Short mmCIF file of C-alpha atoms in Angstrom, two decimals:
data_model
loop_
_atom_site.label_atom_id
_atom_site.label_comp_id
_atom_site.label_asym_id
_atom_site.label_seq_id
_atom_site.Cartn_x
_atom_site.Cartn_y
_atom_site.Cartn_z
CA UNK A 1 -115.49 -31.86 68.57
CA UNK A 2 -118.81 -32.25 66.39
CA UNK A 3 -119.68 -28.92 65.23
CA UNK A 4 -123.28 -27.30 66.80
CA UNK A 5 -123.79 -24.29 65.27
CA UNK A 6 -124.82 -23.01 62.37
CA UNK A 7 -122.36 -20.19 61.36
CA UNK A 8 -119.83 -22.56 61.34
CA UNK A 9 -121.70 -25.34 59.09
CA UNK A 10 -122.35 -22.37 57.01
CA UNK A 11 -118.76 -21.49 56.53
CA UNK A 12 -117.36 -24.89 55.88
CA UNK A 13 -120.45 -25.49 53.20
CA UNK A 14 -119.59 -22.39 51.74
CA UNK A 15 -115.71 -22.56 51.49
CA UNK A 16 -116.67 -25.96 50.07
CA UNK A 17 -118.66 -25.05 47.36
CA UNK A 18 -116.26 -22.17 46.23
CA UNK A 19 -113.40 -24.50 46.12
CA UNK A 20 -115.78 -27.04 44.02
CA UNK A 21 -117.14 -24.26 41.55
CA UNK A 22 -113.33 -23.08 40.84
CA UNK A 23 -112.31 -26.88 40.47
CA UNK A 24 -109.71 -26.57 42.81
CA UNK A 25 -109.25 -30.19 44.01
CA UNK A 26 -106.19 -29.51 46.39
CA UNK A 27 -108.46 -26.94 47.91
CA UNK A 28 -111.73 -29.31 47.73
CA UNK A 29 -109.59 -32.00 49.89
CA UNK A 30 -108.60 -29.90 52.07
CA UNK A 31 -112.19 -29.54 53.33
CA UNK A 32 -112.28 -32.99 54.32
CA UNK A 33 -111.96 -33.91 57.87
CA UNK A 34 -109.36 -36.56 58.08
CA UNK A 35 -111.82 -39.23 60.06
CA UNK A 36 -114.34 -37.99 57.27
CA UNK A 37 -117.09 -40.76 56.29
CA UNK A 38 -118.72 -41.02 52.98
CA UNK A 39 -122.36 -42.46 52.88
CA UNK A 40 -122.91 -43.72 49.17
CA UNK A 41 -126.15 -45.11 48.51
CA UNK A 42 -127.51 -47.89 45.58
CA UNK A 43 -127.32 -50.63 43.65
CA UNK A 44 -123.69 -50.79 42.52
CA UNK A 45 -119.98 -51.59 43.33
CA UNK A 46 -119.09 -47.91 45.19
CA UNK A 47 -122.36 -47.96 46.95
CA UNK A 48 -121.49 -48.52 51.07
CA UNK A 49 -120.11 -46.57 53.65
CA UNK A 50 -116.46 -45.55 53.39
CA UNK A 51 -114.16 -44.50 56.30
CA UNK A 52 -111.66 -42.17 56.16
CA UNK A 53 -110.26 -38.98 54.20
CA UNK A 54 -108.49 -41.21 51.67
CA UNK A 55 -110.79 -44.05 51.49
CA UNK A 56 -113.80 -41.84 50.51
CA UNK A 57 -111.21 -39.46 48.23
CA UNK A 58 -110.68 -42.46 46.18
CA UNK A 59 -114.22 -43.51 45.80
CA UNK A 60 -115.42 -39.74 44.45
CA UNK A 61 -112.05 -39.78 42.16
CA UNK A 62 -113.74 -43.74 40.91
CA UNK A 63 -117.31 -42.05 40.51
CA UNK A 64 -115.30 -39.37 38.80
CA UNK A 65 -113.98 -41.33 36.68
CA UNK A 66 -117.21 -43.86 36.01
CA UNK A 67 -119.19 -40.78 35.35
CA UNK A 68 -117.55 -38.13 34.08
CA UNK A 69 -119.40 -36.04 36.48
CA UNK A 70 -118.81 -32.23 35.78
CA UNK A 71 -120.59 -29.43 38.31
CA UNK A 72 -123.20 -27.70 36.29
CA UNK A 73 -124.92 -25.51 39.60
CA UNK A 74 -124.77 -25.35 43.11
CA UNK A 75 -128.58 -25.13 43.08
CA UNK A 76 -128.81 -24.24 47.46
CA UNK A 77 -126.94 -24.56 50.27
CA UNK A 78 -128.25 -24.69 53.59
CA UNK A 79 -126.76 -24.78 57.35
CA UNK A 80 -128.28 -25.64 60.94
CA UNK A 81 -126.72 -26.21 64.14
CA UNK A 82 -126.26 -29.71 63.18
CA UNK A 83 -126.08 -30.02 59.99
CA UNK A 84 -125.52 -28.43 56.50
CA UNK A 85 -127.47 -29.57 52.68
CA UNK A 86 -125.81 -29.03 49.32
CA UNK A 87 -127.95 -29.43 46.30
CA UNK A 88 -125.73 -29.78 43.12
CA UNK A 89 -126.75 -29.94 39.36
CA UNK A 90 -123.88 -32.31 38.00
CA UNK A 91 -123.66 -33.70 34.44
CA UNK A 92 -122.56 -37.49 34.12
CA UNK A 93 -121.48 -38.68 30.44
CA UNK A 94 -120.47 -42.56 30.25
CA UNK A 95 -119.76 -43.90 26.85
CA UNK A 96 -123.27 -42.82 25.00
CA UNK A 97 -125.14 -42.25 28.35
CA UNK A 98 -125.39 -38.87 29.18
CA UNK A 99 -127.59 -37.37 32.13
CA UNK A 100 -127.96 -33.85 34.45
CA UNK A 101 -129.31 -34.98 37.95
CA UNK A 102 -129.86 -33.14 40.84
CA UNK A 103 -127.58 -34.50 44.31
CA UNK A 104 -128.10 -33.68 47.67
CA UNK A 105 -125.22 -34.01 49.93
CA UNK A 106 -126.03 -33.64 53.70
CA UNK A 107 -123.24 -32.88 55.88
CA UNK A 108 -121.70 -32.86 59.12
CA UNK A 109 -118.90 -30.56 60.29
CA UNK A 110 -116.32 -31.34 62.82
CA UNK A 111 -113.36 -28.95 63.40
CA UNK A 112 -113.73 -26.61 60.45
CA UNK A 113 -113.94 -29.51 58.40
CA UNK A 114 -116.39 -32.04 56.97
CA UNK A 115 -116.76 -35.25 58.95
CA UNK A 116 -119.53 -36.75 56.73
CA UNK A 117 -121.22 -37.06 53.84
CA UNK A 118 -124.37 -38.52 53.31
CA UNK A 119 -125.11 -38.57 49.14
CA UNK A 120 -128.85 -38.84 47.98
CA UNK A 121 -129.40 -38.96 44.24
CA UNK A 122 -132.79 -37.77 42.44
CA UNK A 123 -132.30 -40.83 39.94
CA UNK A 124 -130.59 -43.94 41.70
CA UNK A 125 -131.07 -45.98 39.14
CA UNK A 126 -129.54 -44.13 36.74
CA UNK A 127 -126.82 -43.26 38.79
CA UNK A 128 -126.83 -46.97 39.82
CA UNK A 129 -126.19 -47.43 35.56
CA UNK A 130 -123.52 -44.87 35.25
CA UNK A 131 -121.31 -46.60 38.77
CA UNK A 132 -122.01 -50.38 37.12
CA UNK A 133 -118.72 -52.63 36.20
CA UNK A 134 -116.45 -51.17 33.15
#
């Protein structure tokens, strides 16, 4: 069942963003829905939709690893009935490119969990840069 109200987007977000500000990972995957969809825009090789808890767990562990990418602040967070906005500071380092951009994740929630993920970057290009070939 798709989720339609806002204390429960609310709840998810924000057991989301305390498992991502501790850097619990076990805890972070856990808030994935298992049908859960990742929506990952640009101009480079991760950039497409990806289907499925694992699928889209391997993609963020590749931008992970492409970028570095370290949490710097949860900047907002914000729930409606239908769905819930994350704004996160993260700091990318790749090789001698270094960057802090702002990331806005929009959500949707489906049983207690997050069913998808859409992932809109204040600097695509750069973030484009950072996700290019090894």
């Amino acid at each position: 069942m798709v989720c339609t109200g806002t204390a429960e987007v609310e709840t998810v977000l924000q057991r989301y963003v305390a498992a991502w500000r501790a850097g619990d990972r076990a805890a972070l995957a856990d808030c994935y829905h298992d049908t859960f969809t990742l929506h990952y825009f640009g101009d480079n090789p991760l950039a497409g939709d990806h289907h499925g808890k694992a699928a889209a767990l391997r993609i963020l562990a590749e931008v992970s690893r492409r970028t570095g990418r370290r949490l710097v602040a949860i900047l907002d967070v914000m729930a409606g009935p239908r769905r819930g906005v994350v704004i996160a500071r993260e700091r990318f380092e790749r090789g001698t490119l270094t960057a802090e951009l702002d990331r806005v994740l929009v959500y949707t929630v489906q049983d207690g969990r997050l069913a998808e993920c859409w992932v809109y970057d204040s600097d695509q290009k750069l973030v484009d840069r950072f996700l290019g070939d090894d």
